Amino acid sequence: MNKLSKSENFLSQFKDMNSNSLKYFTAAQFVEVWNHYDIDGNGYIEGSELDNFLREFIYSVFSEELGNETIPSDELELMKKEFMETFDENSDNRIELTEMAKILPTEENFILLFHRDNPLDSSVEFMRVWKRFDKDRSGYIEADELKSFLLHLLKEAKPETNIEEAKLIEYTSSILQLFDQNKDGKLQLSEMARLLPVKENYLCRPIFKNASKITSADIDRAFSLYDLDANGTIEDEELSGFLKDLLELAQEDYDEDDLEFFKKVILNQWDVNNDGKINRDELKMMLMQQSRLLSDKI
């Protein structure tokens, strides 16, 4: 494998010639790098995209040590393996945005938008955040609402931080470019969910893929995760959070209209007492049916 020239290595333009290391990336530069390597725009750097990025990153970071030498293919593969063991946190053999934010030296405040020390516990909490910042109830987080949300995140992470309006606008524009996959200038539910992930979709646990193994304790645990006010029913944001988790089992892209349609379907089929809520027995029937469907697909 021949050594990359500066013109061939996209990352070389971001090197500090004095220190021979990568400069700190601005939010706009981070987006530029991401879009360069995420060629298919699916929100991940994978396959040949990943090979290209890792090869250029390694040559950029170790250019001083390498000089004019070329890294043998077997050594390069070993370096790639060690790199992925360090940064591919979910071991899916691809790089996502939050992982890239830990790889590139990027300005601290922008990084804070990706790094949450205390991620959301559940989709119920996510839906409460969504409702709080979708102030006009349009079903989308538009640019001005997103700017308010990002300011909230930064203040939450660093209360003493003062963010200039121009910088906040840059962050908002950059986040939209990174997460607005359908390029409509706003974030739908699934796009916001990528920006603000929850710790776990509880319904993805293996136990829910085999109806014969689901116990009463499993049902109680699931019910308590969504019935946060412990009033005996899953309703309002609790119901929206549950439906979001259930919907994500079937599709990656969805908006609030999809969620509302799904809500009507679910309540029509499983809300036996027609109160617009889900109680424990109704949840049990629903999860058992979902588990049987998943079992049939395996």
Coordinates of C-alpha atoms in Angstrom, one line a residue:
M1 CA 0.0 0.0 0.0
N2 CA 1.5 3.3 -1.0
K3 CA 1.8 6.2 1.4
L4 CA -0.9 8.8 1.1
S5 CA 0.0 12.2 -0.2
K6 CA -1.4 15.3 1.4
S7 CA -3.7 15.9 -1.6
E8 CA -5.1 12.4 -1.2
N9 CA -5.6 12.5 2.6
F10 CA -8.6 14.7 3.4
L11 CA -7.6 15.0 7.1
S12 CA -4.2 16.5 6.2
Q13 CA -5.8 20.0 5.8
F14 CA -6.6 20.0 9.5
K15 CA -3.1 19.4 10.7
D16 CA -1.1 22.0 12.6
M17 CA 2.2 22.1 10.8
N18 CA 4.1 23.3 13.9
S19 CA 3.0 20.5 16.2
N20 CA 2.3 18.0 13.4
S21 CA -0.9 17.0 15.1
L22 CA -4.6 17.5 14.2
K23 CA -6.0 20.9 15.1
Y24 CA -9.1 21.3 17.2
F25 CA -12.1 21.0 14.9
T26 CA -14.8 23.6 15.0
A27 CA -18.4 22.4 14.8
A28 CA -18.5 23.3 11.1
Q29 CA -15.3 21.4 10.4
F30 CA -16.5 18.4 12.3
V31 CA -19.6 18.3 10.1
E32 CA -17.4 18.7 7.0
V33 CA -15.2 15.7 8.0
W34 CA -18.2 13.6 8.9
N35 CA -20.0 14.3 5.6
H36 CA -16.8 13.6 3.6
Y37 CA -16.5 10.0 5.0
D38 CA -20.2 9.2 5.5
I39 CA -20.6 8.9 1.7
D40 CA -24.1 7.3 1.7
G41 CA -25.4 9.6 4.4
N42 CA -26.9 6.9 6.5
G43 CA -25.5 8.3 9.8
Y44 CA -22.6 5.8 10.1
I45 CA -19.1 5.4 8.8
E46 CA -18.9 1.7 7.8
G47 CA -17.5 -0.7 5.2
S48 CA -15.2 1.0 2.7
E49 CA -16.0 4.4 4.3
L50 CA -14.6 3.1 7.5
D51 CA -11.5 1.7 5.8
N52 CA -10.8 5.1 4.1
F53 CA -11.3 7.1 7.3
L54 CA -9.1 4.8 9.5
R55 CA -6.3 4.7 6.9
E56 CA -6.2 8.5 6.5
F57 CA -6.6 9.0 10.3
I58 CA -3.7 6.7 11.1
Y59 CA -1.5 8.3 8.5
S60 CA -2.4 11.8 9.8
V61 CA -1.9 11.0 13.5
F62 CA 1.4 9.1 13.0
S63 CA 2.9 11.0 10.1
E64 CA 5.9 12.2 12.1
E65 CA 6.8 8.7 13.3
L66 CA 6.2 7.2 9.9
G67 CA 8.1 9.9 7.9
N68 CA 8.1 8.6 4.3
E69 CA 7.7 5.0 5.3
T70 CA 4.6 3.0 4.3
I71 CA 2.7 1.0 6.8
P72 CA 2.7 -2.7 5.8
S73 CA -0.9 -4.0 5.2
D74 CA -0.7 -6.4 8.1
E75 CA 0.4 -3.7 10.5
L76 CA -2.3 -1.4 9.2
E77 CA -5.0 -4.0 9.8
L78 CA -3.7 -4.5 13.4
M79 CA -3.8 -0.8 14.0
K80 CA -7.4 -0.7 12.7
K81 CA -8.3 -3.5 15.0
E82 CA -6.8 -1.8 18.0
F83 CA -8.5 1.5 17.0
M84 CA -11.9 -0.1 16.8
E85 CA -11.5 -1.9 20.1
T86 CA -10.9 1.6 21.6
F87 CA -13.6 3.7 19.9
D88 CA -16.3 1.3 18.7
E89 CA -18.1 1.3 22.0
N90 CA -21.1 -0.8 20.9
S91 CA -18.9 -3.2 18.9
D92 CA -21.0 -2.9 15.7
N93 CA -17.9 -2.5 13.5
R94 CA -18.8 1.0 12.4
I95 CA -18.4 4.5 13.7
E96 CA -21.4 6.6 14.7
L97 CA -21.5 10.3 15.5
T98 CA -21.0 10.0 19.2
E99 CA -18.0 7.8 18.7
M100 CA -16.5 10.2 16.1
A101 CA -16.9 13.0 18.6
K102 CA -14.5 11.1 20.9
I103 CA -12.0 10.5 18.1
L104 CA -11.5 14.0 16.6
P105 CA -10.1 16.8 18.8
T106 CA -13.2 19.0 18.7
E107 CA -14.0 22.2 20.6
E108 CA -15.3 21.3 24.1
N109 CA -18.7 22.9 24.1
F110 CA -19.7 21.1 20.8
I111 CA -18.5 17.8 22.2
L112 CA -20.8 18.3 25.2
L113 CA -23.8 18.0 22.9
F114 CA -22.8 14.4 22.2
H115 CA -21.4 13.4 25.6
R116 CA -24.0 13.0 28.3
D117 CA -22.7 11.7 31.6
N118 CA -26.3 10.9 32.6
P119 CA -28.2 9.6 29.5
L120 CA -31.9 9.5 29.6
D121 CA -33.2 6.5 31.6
S122 CA -36.2 5.8 29.3
S123 CA -38.2 6.8 26.3
V124 CA -40.8 8.2 28.7
E125 CA -38.2 10.8 29.8
F126 CA -37.4 11.4 26.1
M127 CA -41.0 12.1 25.3
R128 CA -41.1 14.6 28.2
V129 CA -38.1 16.4 26.7
W130 CA -39.7 16.3 23.3
K131 CA -42.9 17.8 24.6
R132 CA -41.0 20.5 26.5
F133 CA -39.1 21.7 23.5
D134 CA -41.6 21.2 20.7
K135 CA -43.2 24.4 21.9
D136 CA -45.5 25.0 18.9
R137 CA -46.7 21.4 19.0
S138 CA -45.8 21.0 15.3
G139 CA -44.6 17.5 15.8
Y140 CA -41.0 18.6 14.9
I141 CA -38.1 20.3 16.7
E142 CA -37.5 23.3 14.4
A143 CA -34.3 25.4 14.3
D144 CA -35.3 27.9 17.0
E145 CA -36.5 25.1 19.3
L146 CA -33.4 23.1 18.6
K147 CA -31.3 26.1 19.5
S148 CA -33.1 26.4 22.9
F149 CA -32.6 22.7 23.5
L150 CA -28.9 22.8 22.7
L151 CA -28.5 25.8 25.1
H152 CA -30.3 23.8 27.7
L153 CA -27.9 20.8 27.2
L154 CA -24.8 23.1 27.5
K155 CA -26.1 24.9 30.6
E156 CA -27.0 21.5 32.1
A157 CA -23.4 20.2 31.5
K158 CA -21.6 23.4 32.4
P159 CA -23.9 25.9 34.3
E160 CA -21.2 28.6 34.3
T161 CA -20.8 28.5 30.5
N162 CA -21.6 31.6 28.5
I163 CA -22.4 30.8 24.9
E164 CA -22.3 33.5 22.3
E165 CA -25.3 33.7 20.0
A166 CA -23.2 33.3 16.9
K167 CA -21.6 30.1 18.3
L168 CA -25.0 28.7 19.3
I169 CA -26.3 29.4 15.8
E170 CA -23.3 27.5 14.4
Y171 CA -23.9 24.6 16.7
T172 CA -27.6 24.5 15.7
S173 CA -26.7 24.5 12.0
S174 CA -24.1 21.8 12.5
I175 CA -26.4 19.5 14.5
L176 CA -29.1 19.9 11.9
Q177 CA -26.6 18.9 9.2
L178 CA -25.6 15.9 11.2
F179 CA -29.0 14.6 12.4
D180 CA -31.6 15.9 9.9
Q181 CA -31.4 12.9 7.6
N182 CA -34.3 13.9 5.3
K183 CA -32.9 17.4 5.0
D184 CA -36.2 19.2 5.8
G185 CA -34.6 21.7 8.1
K186 CA -36.0 20.2 11.3
L187 CA -35.8 17.1 13.5
Q188 CA -38.5 14.5 13.5
L189 CA -38.9 12.0 16.4
S190 CA -36.4 9.4 15.1
E191 CA -33.8 12.1 14.3
M192 CA -34.1 13.6 17.8
A193 CA -33.8 10.1 19.3
R194 CA -30.4 9.8 17.7
L195 CA -29.3 13.1 19.2
L196 CA -30.8 12.3 22.6
P197 CA -30.5 8.5 23.0
V198 CA -31.9 6.6 26.0
K199 CA -29.8 4.0 28.0
E200 CA -31.8 1.1 26.7
N201 CA -34.9 0.1 24.8
Y202 CA -36.2 -2.4 27.4
L203 CA -38.3 -4.1 24.8
C204 CA -35.2 -5.1 22.9
R205 CA -34.2 -7.5 25.6
P206 CA -33.9 -11.2 24.5
I207 CA -36.6 -12.2 27.0
F208 CA -39.2 -10.5 24.9
K209 CA -38.3 -12.6 21.8
N210 CA -39.6 -15.8 23.4
A211 CA -43.2 -15.8 24.8
S212 CA -42.7 -19.1 26.6
K213 CA -40.0 -17.6 28.8
I214 CA -41.7 -14.3 29.8
T215 CA -42.5 -14.4 33.5
S216 CA -44.9 -12.4 35.6
A217 CA -41.9 -10.6 37.1
D218 CA -40.8 -9.6 33.6
I219 CA -44.2 -8.1 32.9
D220 CA -44.1 -6.3 36.3
R221 CA -40.7 -4.9 35.5
A222 CA -41.7 -3.7 32.1
F223 CA -44.9 -2.1 33.5
S224 CA -43.0 -0.3 36.2
L225 CA -40.5 1.1 33.7
Y226 CA -43.3 2.9 31.8
D227 CA -45.8 3.6 34.7
L228 CA -43.5 6.1 36.3
D229 CA -46.2 7.7 38.4
A230 CA -47.2 4.2 39.7
N231 CA -50.9 5.0 39.2
G232 CA -51.6 1.6 37.6
T233 CA -51.9 2.7 34.0
I234 CA -49.5 3.7 31.2
E235 CA -50.8 7.0 29.8
D236 CA -49.8 10.4 28.3
E237 CA -45.9 10.6 27.9
E238 CA -45.6 7.2 29.5
L239 CA -47.8 5.7 26.7
S240 CA -45.9 7.7 24.1
G241 CA -42.6 6.4 25.4
F242 CA -43.8 2.9 25.4
L243 CA -45.1 3.2 21.9
K244 CA -41.8 4.8 20.7
D245 CA -39.9 1.8 22.0
L246 CA -42.4 -0.6 20.4
L247 CA -42.3 1.3 17.1
E248 CA -38.5 1.2 17.0
L249 CA -38.6 -2.6 16.9
A250 CA -40.2 -2.3 13.5
Q251 CA -38.7 0.8 11.9
E252 CA -35.8 3.2 12.2
D253 CA -37.3 6.3 10.8
Y254 CA -40.6 7.7 12.2
D255 CA -42.2 11.0 13.1
E256 CA -45.0 12.1 15.4
D257 CA -47.7 11.2 12.8
D258 CA -46.3 7.7 12.7
L259 CA -46.5 7.5 16.5
E260 CA -50.1 8.8 16.6
F261 CA -51.2 6.4 14.0
F262 CA -49.5 3.6 15.9
K263 CA -51.2 4.7 19.1
K264 CA -54.6 4.4 17.5
V265 CA -53.8 0.9 16.2
I266 CA -52.5 -0.3 19.5
L267 CA -55.3 1.2 21.6
N268 CA -57.9 -0.1 19.2
Q269 CA -56.5 -3.6 19.5
W270 CA -55.3 -3.8 23.1
D271 CA -57.2 -1.2 25.1
V272 CA -59.9 -3.6 26.3
N273 CA -61.7 -1.2 28.6
N274 CA -61.4 1.7 26.1
D275 CA -60.0 4.2 28.6
G276 CA -57.2 5.4 26.3
K277 CA -54.6 3.9 28.6
I278 CA -52.7 0.6 29.0
N279 CA -53.0 -1.3 32.3
R280 CA -50.9 -4.3 33.4
D281 CA -53.2 -7.0 31.9
E282 CA -53.4 -5.2 28.6
L283 CA -49.6 -4.8 28.5
K284 CA -49.2 -8.5 29.2
M285 CA -51.4 -9.5 26.3
M286 CA -49.6 -7.1 24.0
L287 CA -46.1 -8.2 25.0
M288 CA -46.9 -11.9 24.7
Q289 CA -48.3 -11.3 21.2
Q290 CA -45.3 -9.3 20.2
S291 CA -43.0 -12.0 21.6
R292 CA -44.8 -14.7 19.6
L293 CA -44.4 -12.7 16.4
L294 CA -40.7 -12.2 17.1
S295 CA -40.3 -15.9 17.9
D296 CA -41.9 -16.8 14.5
K297 CA -39.3 -14.7 12.7
I298 CA -36.3 -16.4 14.4

